[in-house]
Short mmCIF file of C-alpha atoms in Angstrom, two decimals:
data_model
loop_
_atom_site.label_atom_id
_atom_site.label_comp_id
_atom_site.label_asym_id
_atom_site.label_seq_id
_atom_site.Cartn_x
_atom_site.Cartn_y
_atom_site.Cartn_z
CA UNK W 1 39.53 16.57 14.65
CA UNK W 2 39.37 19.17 11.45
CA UNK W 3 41.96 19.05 8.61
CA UNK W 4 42.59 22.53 8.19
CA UNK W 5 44.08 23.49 4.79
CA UNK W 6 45.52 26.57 3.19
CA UNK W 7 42.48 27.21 0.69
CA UNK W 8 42.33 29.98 -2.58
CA UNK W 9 40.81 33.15 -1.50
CA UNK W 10 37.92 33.90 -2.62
CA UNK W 11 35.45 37.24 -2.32
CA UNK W 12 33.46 36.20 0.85
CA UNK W 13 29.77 35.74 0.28
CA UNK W 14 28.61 36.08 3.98
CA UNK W 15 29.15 35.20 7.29
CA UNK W 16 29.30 31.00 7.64
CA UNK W 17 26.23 30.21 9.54
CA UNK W 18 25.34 26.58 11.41
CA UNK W 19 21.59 26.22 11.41
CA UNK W 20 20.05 24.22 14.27
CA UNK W 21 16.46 22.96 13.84
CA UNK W 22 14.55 22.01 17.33
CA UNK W 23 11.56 22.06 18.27
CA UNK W 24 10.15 24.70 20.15
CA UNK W 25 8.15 22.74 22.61
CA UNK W 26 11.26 21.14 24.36
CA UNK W 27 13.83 23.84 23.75
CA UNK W 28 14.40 26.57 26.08
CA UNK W 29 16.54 29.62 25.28
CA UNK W 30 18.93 29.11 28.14
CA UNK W 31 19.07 25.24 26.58
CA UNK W 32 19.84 26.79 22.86
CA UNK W 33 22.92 29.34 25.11
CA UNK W 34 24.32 26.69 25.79
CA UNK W 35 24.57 24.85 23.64
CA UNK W 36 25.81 27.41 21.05
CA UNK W 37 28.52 28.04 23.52
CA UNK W 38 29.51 24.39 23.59
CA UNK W 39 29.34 23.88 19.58
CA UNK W 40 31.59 27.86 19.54
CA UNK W 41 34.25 26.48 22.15
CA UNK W 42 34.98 23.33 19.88
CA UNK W 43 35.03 25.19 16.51
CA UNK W 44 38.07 27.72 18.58
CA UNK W 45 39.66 24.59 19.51
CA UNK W 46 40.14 23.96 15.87
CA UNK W 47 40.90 27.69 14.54
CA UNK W 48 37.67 28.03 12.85
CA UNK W 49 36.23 31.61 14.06
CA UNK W 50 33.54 34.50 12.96
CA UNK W 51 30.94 31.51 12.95
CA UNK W 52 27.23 32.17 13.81
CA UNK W 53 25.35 29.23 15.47
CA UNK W 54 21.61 29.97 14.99
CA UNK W 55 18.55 27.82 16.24
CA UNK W 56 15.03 27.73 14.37
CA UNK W 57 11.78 25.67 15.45
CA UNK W 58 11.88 22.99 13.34
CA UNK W 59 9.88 19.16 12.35
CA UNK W 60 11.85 17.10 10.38
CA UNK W 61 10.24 16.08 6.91
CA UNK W 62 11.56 13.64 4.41
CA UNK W 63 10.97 15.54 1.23
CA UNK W 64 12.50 14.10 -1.51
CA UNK W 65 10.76 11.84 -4.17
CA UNK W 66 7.90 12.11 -6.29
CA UNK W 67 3.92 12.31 -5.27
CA UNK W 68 1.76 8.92 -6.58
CA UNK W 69 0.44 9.20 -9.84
CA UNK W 70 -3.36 8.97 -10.47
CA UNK W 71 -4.80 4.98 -10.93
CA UNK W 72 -5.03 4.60 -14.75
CA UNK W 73 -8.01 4.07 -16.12
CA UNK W 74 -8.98 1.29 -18.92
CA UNK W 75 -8.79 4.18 -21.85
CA UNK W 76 -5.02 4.69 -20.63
CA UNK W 77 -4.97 0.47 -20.99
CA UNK W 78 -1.39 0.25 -21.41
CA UNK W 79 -0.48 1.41 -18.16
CA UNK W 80 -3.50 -0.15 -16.25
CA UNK W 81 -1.20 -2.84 -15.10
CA UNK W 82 2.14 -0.92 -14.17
CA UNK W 83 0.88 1.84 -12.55
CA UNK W 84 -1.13 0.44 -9.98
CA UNK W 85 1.97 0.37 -7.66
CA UNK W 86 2.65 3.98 -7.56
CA UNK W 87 -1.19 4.63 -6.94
CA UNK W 88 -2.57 6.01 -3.52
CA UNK W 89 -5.46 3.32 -3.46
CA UNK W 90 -5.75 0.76 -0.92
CA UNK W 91 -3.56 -1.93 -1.39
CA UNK W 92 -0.39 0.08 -1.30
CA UNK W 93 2.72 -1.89 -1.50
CA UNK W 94 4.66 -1.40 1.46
CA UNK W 95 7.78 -2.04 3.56
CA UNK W 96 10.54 -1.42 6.12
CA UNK W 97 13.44 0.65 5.01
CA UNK W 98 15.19 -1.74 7.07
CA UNK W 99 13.50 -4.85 5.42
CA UNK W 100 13.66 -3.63 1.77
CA UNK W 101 12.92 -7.55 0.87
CA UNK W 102 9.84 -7.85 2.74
CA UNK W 103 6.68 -6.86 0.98
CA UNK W 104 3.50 -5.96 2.35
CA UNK W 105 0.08 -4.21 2.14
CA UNK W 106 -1.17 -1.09 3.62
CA UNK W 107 -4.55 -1.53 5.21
CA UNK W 108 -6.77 1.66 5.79
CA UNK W 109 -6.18 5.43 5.75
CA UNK W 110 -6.84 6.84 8.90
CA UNK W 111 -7.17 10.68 10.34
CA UNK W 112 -6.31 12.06 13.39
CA UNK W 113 -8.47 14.95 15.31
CA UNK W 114 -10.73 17.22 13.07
CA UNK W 115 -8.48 19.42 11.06
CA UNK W 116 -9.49 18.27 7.81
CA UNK W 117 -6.42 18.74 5.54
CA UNK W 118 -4.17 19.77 8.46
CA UNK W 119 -4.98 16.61 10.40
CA UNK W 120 -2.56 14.48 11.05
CA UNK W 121 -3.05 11.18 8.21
CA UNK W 122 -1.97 7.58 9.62
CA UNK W 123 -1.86 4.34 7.68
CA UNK W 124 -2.19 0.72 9.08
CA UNK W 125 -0.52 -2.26 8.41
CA UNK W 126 0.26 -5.33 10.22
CA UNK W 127 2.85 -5.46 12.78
CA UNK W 128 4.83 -8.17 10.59
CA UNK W 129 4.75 -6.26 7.38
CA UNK W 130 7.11 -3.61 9.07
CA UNK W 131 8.47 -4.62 12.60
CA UNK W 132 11.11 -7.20 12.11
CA UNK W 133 10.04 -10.23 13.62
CA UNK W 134 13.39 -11.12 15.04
CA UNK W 135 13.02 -7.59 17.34
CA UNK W 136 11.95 -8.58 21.10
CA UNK W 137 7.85 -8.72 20.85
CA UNK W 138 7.26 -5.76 22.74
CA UNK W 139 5.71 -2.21 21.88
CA UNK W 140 7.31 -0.11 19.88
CA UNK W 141 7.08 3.96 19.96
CA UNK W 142 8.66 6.27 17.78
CA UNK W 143 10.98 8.36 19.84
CA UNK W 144 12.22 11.83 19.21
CA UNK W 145 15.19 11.45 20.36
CA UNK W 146 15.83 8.08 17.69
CA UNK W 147 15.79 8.04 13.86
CA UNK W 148 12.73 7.12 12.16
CA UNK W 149 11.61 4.32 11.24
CA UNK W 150 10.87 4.65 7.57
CA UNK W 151 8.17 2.87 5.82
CA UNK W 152 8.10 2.78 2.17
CA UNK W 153 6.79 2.37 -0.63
CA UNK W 154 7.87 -0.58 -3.05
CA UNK W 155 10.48 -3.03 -1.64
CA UNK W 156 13.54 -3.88 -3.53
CA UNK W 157 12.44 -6.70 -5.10
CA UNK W 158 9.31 -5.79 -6.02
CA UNK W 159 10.48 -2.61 -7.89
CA UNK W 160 12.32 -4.93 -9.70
CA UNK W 161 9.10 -6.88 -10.53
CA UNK W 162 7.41 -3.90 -11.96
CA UNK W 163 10.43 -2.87 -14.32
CA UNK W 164 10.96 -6.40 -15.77
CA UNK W 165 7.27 -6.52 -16.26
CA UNK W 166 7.31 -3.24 -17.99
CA UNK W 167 10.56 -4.48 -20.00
CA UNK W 168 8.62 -7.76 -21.20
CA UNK W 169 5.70 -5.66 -22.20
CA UNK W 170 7.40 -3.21 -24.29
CA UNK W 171 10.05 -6.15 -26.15
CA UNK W 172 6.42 -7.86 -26.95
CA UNK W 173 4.83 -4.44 -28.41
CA UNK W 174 8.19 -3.65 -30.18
CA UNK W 175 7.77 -6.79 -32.08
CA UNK W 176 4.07 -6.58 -32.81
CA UNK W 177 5.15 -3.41 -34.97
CA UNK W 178 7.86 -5.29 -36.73
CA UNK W 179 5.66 -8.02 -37.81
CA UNK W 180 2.91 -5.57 -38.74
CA UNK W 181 5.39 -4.07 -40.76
CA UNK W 182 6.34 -6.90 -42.55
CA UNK W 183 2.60 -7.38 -43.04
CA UNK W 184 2.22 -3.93 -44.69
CA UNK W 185 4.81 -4.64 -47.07
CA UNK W 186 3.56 -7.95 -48.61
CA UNK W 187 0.30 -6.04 -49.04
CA UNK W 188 -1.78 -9.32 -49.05
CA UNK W 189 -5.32 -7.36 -48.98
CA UNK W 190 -6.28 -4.02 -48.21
CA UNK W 191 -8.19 -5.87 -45.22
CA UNK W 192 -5.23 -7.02 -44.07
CA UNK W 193 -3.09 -4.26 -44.65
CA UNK W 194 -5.57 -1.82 -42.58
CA UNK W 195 -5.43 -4.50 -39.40
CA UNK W 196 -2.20 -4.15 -39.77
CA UNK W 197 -1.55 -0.33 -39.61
CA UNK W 198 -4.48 -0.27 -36.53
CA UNK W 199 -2.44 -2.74 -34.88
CA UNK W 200 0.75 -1.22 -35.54
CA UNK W 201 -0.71 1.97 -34.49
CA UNK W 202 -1.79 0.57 -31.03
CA UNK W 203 1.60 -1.17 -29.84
CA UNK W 204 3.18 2.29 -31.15
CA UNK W 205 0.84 4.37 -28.68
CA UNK W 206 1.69 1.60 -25.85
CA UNK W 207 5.41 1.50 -26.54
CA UNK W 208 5.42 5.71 -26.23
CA UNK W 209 3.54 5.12 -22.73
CA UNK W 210 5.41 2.31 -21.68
CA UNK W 211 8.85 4.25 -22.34
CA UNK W 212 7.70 7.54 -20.32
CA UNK W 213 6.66 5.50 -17.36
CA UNK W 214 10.00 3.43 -17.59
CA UNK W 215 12.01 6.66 -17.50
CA UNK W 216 9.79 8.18 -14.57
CA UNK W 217 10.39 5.27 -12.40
CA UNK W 218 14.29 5.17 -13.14
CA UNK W 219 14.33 9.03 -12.96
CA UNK W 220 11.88 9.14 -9.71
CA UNK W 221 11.44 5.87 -8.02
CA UNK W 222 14.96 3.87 -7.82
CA UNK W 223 16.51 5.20 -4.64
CA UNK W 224 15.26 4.21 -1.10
CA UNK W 225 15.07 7.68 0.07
CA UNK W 226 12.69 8.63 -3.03
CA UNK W 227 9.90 6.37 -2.16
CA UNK W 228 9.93 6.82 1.74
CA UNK W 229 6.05 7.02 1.88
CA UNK W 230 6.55 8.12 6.11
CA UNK W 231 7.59 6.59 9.26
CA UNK W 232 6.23 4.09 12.21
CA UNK W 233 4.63 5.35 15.14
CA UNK W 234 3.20 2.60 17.00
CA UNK W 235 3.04 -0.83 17.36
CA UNK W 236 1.56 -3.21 20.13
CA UNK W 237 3.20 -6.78 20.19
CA UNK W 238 1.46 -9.38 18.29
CA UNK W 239 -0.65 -11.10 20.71
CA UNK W 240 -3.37 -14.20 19.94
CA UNK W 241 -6.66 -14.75 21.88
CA UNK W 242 -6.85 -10.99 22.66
CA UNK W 243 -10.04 -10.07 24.78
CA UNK W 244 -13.58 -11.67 25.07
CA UNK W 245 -13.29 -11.83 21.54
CA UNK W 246 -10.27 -13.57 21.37
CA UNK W 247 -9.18 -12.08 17.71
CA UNK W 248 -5.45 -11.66 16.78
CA UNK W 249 -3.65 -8.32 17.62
CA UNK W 250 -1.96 -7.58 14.68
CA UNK W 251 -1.22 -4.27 13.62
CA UNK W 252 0.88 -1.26 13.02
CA UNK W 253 0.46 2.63 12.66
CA UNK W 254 2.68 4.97 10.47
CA UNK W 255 2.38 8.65 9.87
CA UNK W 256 2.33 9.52 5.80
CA UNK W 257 3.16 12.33 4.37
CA UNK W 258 0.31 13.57 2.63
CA UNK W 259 2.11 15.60 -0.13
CA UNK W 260 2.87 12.09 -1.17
CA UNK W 261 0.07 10.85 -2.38
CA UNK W 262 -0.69 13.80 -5.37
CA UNK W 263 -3.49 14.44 -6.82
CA UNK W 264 -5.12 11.18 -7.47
CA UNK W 265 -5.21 10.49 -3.28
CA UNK W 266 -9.42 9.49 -2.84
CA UNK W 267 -9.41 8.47 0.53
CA UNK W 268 -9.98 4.80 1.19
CA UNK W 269 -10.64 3.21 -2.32
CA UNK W 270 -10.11 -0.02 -4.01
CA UNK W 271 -8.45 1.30 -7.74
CA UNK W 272 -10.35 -2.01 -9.88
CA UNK W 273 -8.24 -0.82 -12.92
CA UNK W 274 -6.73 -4.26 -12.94
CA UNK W 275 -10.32 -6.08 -12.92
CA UNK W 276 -12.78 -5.21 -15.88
CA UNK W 277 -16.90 -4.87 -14.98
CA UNK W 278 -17.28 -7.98 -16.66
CA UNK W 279 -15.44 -10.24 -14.49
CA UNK W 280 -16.90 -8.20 -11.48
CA UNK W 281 -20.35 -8.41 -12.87
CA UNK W 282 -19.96 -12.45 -13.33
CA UNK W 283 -18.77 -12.92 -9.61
CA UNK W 284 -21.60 -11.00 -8.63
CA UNK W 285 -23.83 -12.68 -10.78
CA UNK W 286 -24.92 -15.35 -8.57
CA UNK W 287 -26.26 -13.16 -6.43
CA UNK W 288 -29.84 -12.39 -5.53
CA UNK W 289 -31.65 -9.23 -6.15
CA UNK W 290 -29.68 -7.08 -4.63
CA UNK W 291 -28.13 -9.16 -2.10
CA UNK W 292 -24.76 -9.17 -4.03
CA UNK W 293 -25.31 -5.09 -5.18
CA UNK W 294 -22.48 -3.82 -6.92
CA UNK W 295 -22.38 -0.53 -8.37
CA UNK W 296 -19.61 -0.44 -10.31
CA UNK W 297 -17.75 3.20 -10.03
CA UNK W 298 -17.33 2.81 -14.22
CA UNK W 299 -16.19 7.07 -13.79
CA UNK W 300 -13.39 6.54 -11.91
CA UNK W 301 -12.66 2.75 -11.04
CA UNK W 302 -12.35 3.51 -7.18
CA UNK W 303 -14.81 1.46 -5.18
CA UNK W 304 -14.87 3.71 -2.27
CA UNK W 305 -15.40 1.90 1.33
CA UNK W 306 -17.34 3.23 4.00
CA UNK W 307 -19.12 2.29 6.94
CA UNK W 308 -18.52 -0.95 8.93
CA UNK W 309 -19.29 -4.49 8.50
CA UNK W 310 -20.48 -5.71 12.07
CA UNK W 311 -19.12 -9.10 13.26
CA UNK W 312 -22.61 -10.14 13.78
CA UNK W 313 -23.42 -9.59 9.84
CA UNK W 314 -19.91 -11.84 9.18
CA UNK W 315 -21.85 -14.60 11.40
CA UNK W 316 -25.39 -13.98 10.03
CA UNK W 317 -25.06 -12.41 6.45
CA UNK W 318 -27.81 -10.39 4.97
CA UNK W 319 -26.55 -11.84 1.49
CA UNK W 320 -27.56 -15.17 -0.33
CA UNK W 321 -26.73 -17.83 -2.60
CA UNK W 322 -29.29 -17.59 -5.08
CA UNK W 323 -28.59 -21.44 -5.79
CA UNK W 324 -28.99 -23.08 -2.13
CA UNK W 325 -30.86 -20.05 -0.92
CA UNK W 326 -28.37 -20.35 2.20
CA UNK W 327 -26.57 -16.66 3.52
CA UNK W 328 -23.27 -16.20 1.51
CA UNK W 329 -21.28 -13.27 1.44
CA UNK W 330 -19.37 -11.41 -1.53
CA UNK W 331 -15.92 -9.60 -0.31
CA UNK W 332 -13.11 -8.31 -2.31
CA UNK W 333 -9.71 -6.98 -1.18
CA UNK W 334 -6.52 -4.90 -3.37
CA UNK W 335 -3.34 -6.82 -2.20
CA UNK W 336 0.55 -6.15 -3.51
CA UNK W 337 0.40 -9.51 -4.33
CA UNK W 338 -2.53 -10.87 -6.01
CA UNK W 339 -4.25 -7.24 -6.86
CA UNK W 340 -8.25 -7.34 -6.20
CA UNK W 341 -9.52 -10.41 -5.95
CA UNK W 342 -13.49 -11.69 -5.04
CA UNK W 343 -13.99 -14.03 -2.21
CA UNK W 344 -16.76 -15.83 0.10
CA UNK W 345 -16.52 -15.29 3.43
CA UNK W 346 -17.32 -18.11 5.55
CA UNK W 347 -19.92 -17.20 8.36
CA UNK W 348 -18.30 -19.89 11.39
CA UNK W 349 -15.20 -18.01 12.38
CA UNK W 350 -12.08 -20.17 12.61
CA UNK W 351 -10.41 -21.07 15.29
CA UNK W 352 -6.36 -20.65 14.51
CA UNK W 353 -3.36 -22.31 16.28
CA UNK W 354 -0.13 -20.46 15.70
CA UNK W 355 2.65 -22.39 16.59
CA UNK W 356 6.48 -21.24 17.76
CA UNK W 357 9.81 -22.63 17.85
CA UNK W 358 9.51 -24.70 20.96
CA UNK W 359 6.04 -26.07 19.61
CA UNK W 360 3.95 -23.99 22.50
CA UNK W 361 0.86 -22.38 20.61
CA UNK W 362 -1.73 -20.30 20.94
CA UNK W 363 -5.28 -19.97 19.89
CA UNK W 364 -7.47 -17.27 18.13
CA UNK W 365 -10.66 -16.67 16.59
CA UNK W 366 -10.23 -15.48 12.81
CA UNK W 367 -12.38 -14.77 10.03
CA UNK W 368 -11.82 -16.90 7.19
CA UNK W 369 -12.01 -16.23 3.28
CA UNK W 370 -12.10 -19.08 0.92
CA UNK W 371 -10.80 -18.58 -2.24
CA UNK W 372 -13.27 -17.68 -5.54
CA UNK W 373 -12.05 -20.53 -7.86
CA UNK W 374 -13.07 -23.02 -4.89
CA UNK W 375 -16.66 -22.03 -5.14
CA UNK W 376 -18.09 -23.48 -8.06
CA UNK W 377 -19.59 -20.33 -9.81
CA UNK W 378 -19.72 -19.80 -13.94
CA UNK W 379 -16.87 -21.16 -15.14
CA UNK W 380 -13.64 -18.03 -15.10
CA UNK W 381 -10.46 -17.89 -17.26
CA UNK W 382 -7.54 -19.50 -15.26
CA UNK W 383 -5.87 -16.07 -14.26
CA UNK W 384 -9.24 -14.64 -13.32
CA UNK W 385 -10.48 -17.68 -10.72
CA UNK W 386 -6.75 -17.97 -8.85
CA UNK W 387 -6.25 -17.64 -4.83
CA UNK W 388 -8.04 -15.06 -3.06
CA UNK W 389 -4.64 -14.15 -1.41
CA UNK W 390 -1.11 -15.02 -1.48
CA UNK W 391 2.14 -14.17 0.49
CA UNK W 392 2.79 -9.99 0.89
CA UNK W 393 -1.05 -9.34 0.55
CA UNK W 394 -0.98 -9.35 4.27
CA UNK W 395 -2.82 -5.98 5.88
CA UNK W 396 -5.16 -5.70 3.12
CA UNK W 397 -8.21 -4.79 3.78
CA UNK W 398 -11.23 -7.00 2.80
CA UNK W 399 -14.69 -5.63 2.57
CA UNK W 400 -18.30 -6.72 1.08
CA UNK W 401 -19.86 -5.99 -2.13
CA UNK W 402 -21.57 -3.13 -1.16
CA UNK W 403 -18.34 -1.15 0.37
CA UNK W 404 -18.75 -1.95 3.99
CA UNK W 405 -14.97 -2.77 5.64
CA UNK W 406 -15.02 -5.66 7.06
CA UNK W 407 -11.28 -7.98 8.27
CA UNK W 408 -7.77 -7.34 8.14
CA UNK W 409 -6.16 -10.18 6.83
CA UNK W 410 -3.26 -11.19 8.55
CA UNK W 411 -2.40 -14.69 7.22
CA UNK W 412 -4.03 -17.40 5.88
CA UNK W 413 -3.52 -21.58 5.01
CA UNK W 414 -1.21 -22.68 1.82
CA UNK W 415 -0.98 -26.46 0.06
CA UNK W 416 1.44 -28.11 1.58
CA UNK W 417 2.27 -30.35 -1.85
CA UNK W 418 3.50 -28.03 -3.93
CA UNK W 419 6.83 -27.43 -2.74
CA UNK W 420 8.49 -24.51 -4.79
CA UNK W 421 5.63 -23.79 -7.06
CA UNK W 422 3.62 -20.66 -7.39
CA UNK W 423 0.91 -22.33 -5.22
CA UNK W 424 3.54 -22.33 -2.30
CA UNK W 425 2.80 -18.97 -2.37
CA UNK W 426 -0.57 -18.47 -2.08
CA UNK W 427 -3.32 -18.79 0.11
CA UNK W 428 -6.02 -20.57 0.08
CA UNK W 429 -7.92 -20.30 3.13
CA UNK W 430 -7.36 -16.52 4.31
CA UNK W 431 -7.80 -15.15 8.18
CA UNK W 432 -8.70 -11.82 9.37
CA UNK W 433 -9.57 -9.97 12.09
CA UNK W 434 -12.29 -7.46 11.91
CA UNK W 435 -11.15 -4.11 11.56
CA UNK W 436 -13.87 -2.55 13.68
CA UNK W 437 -12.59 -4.42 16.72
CA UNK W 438 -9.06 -2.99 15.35
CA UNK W 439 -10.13 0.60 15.41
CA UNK W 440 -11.32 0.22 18.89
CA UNK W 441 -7.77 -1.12 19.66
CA UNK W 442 -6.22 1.61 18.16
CA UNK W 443 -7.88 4.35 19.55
CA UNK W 444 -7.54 2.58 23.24
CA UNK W 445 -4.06 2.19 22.89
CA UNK W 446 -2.32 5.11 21.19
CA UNK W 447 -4.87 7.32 18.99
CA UNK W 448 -8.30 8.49 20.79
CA UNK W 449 -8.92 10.58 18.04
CA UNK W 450 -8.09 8.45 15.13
CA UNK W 451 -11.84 7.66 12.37
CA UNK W 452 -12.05 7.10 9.06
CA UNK W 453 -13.30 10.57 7.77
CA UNK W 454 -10.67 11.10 5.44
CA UNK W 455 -10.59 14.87 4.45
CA UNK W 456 -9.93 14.76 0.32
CA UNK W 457 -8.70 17.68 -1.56
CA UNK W 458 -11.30 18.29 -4.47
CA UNK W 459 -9.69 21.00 -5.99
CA UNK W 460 -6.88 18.52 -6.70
CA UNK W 461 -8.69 15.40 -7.56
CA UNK W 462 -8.08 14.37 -10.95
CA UNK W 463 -10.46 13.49 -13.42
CA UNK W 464 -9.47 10.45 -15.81
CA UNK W 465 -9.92 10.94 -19.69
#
């Protein structure tokens, strides 16, 4: 079995030791004998001797990679864009380590019991995002006695994404110094010449940024086993029509690592860093009094989320369209996708037919989300009035104006003429199920002690300059 060789003498160091992690809980002493005896006999068989074979209680943790890096704020402009993906907010970008092409989007933090910081923290997805839908629709269980199933954070090709992005940003700022050079030397005007060197300045400050974070992510972020965020621990099949309420089961739980989220880890928060007040404050704008509140978190840019939005308040809002008068509610979500975008949420829940491959479907009861640029508010830019959603937003959370969670979207309607185009991609009628009703399933099924009181270490909160 061993290749033994002759091999230089050297001074020895110490006796050669094979350390055995188990956990105490399921390992006996008699069980660790002999099994020590068993691992002794076949190192004799193959002339290796004066070996000790120790045992230590022991819980596997996947340490390697960086912690996330604080959300940017609009002073650090450069990077509001890039960073967002390495940021603890909600909207994480998420996958299967055995799907690496499959993107999705982390729902809701969740902790388990009442040991603040020592609690166990739990994430939520859908099922879709990380079970592979070829896999037999049953439950799955993380087993002890099977390798985990890692989720993490970033899939291939959207790591990929974020570089180019990063590349196209800093070729563009590179050649906004050459030309301001090039300005500076024809010394038209002093006017000029001064726009110049502030310009210059600027895409010199970005291009520094841009660089670091391009060498952190190739230093930090390229390998698989660097962004391993933690691994699956349950997941019901996906079932339609579940219950009186007949919503769509849909979901997934994964243990995280909390040392991986650093110092910038606020609980359940939207990061706006990508979204300026001002378009906030126009989508909100047609609200009345304070109907459409929303206080904009200008310190920080993390709209925290708390409380619940009741299905009855999705039915019958307690908001209003200041033009018709009629109830009309405000939501927002933070997808991998399409990054936080505003919504209306459309009071008559849908009814949804899911079809398989032998054209048997089945029926459930969804809350829709039509799109913002289908609404016919003030007038937005074209990149600022897109699709609410769009393909790998799916487990994002969506909640009202005034921070109350509301669905989990789990799919949602596309145009069916505009074959290989962007808008085959996204969504323009979006379906969720509320998360309340979620919870509920979670904690029936495989977490009684599971809420939403995330524990947050102040001491290590950052502070944005």
């Amino acid at each position: 079995m061993f290749d033994v060789q002759e091999q230089i003498l050297l001074p020895r160091a110490g006796p050669v030791t094979i350390w055995i992690g188990v956990s105490l809980a399921t390992t006996s002493a008699s069980i660790a004998h002999d099994a020590a005896q068993d691992i002794l006999t076949l190192l004799a068989k193959n002339r290796l001797t004066d070996i000790d074979v120790d045992f230590r209680g022991s819980i596997y943790t996947r340490a390697g990679g960086p912690a996330l890096v604080p959300p940017a704020s609009r002073a650090d402009s450069p990077l509001v864009r890039f960073v967002r993906p390495l940021t603890p907010g909600l909207g994480l970008f998420i996958s299967a380590r055995d799907m690496p092409d499959v993107q999705g989007t982390m729902t809701l933090y969740l902790e388990e019991g009442g040991q603040g910081l020592n609690s166990r923290l739990l994430g939520v997805t859908s099922r879709h995002t990380i079970v592979c839908p070829k896999e037999p629709n049953t439950t799955v269980t993380a087993q002890s006695s099977a390798p985990p199933r890692d989720v993490v954070l970033l899939s291939d090709c959207r790591l990929d994404q974020v570089i180019q992005s990063i590349e196209v940003s800093l070729l563009s700022a590179r050649r906004d110094v050459y030309h301001c050079e090039q300005n500076i030397k024809e010394r038209s005007s002093a006017s000029n010449a001064a726009h110049a060197e502030t310009k210059k300045a600027r895409a010199e400050k970005e291009i520094l940024a841009l660089e670091t974070l391009l060498a952190d992510i190739n230093r930090d972020w390229m390998s698989i086993d660097q962004r391993v965020l933690g691994h699956l621990l349950h997941s019901p099949p996906i079932r339609l029509g579940v219950g009186k309420e007949q919503f769509t089961e849909d979901w997934a739980v994964f243990e995280i690592d909390r040392t991986k989220l650093g110092p910038g880890f606020q609980g359940n928060a939207l990061d706006l860093g990508n979204m300026s007040e001002m378009t906030v404050m126009k989508k909100c704008r047609s609200g009345k009094g304070e109907d459409w509140e929303f206080d904009y978190p200008f310190d920080d840019e993390l709209f925290a989320l708390r409380d619940f939005l009741p299905v009855h308040l999705m039915r019958q809002p307690d908001a209003h369209d200041q033009r018709t008068g009629e109830p009309s509610l405000l939501v927002i979500k933070s997808g991998s996708t399409t990054g936080t975008t505003f919504g209306r949420a459309n009071g008559v829940f849908s009814l949804v037919r899911e079809y398989s491959d032998t054209d048997v479907w089945q029926m459930s009861r969804q809350w829709a989300i039509m799109s913002f640029g289908d609404l016919g508010f003030l007038p937005l830019p074209d990149d600022e009035s897109g699709a609410f959603a769009a393909l790998g937003d799916s487990g994002a959370i969506i909640a009202d104006t005034k921070g109350r969670i509301g669905g989990m979207l789990t799919g949602g309607s596309c145009k069916v003429n505009a074959p290989n185009s962007r808008e085959e991609q996204e969504l323009d009628l979006v379906y969720s199920t509320p998360f309340e009703w979620v919870l509920e399933r979670i904690k029936a099924d495989a977490f009684p002690d599971a809420h939403l009181d995330i524990k947050i270490d102040v001491q290590g909160a950052p502070s944005r300059a």
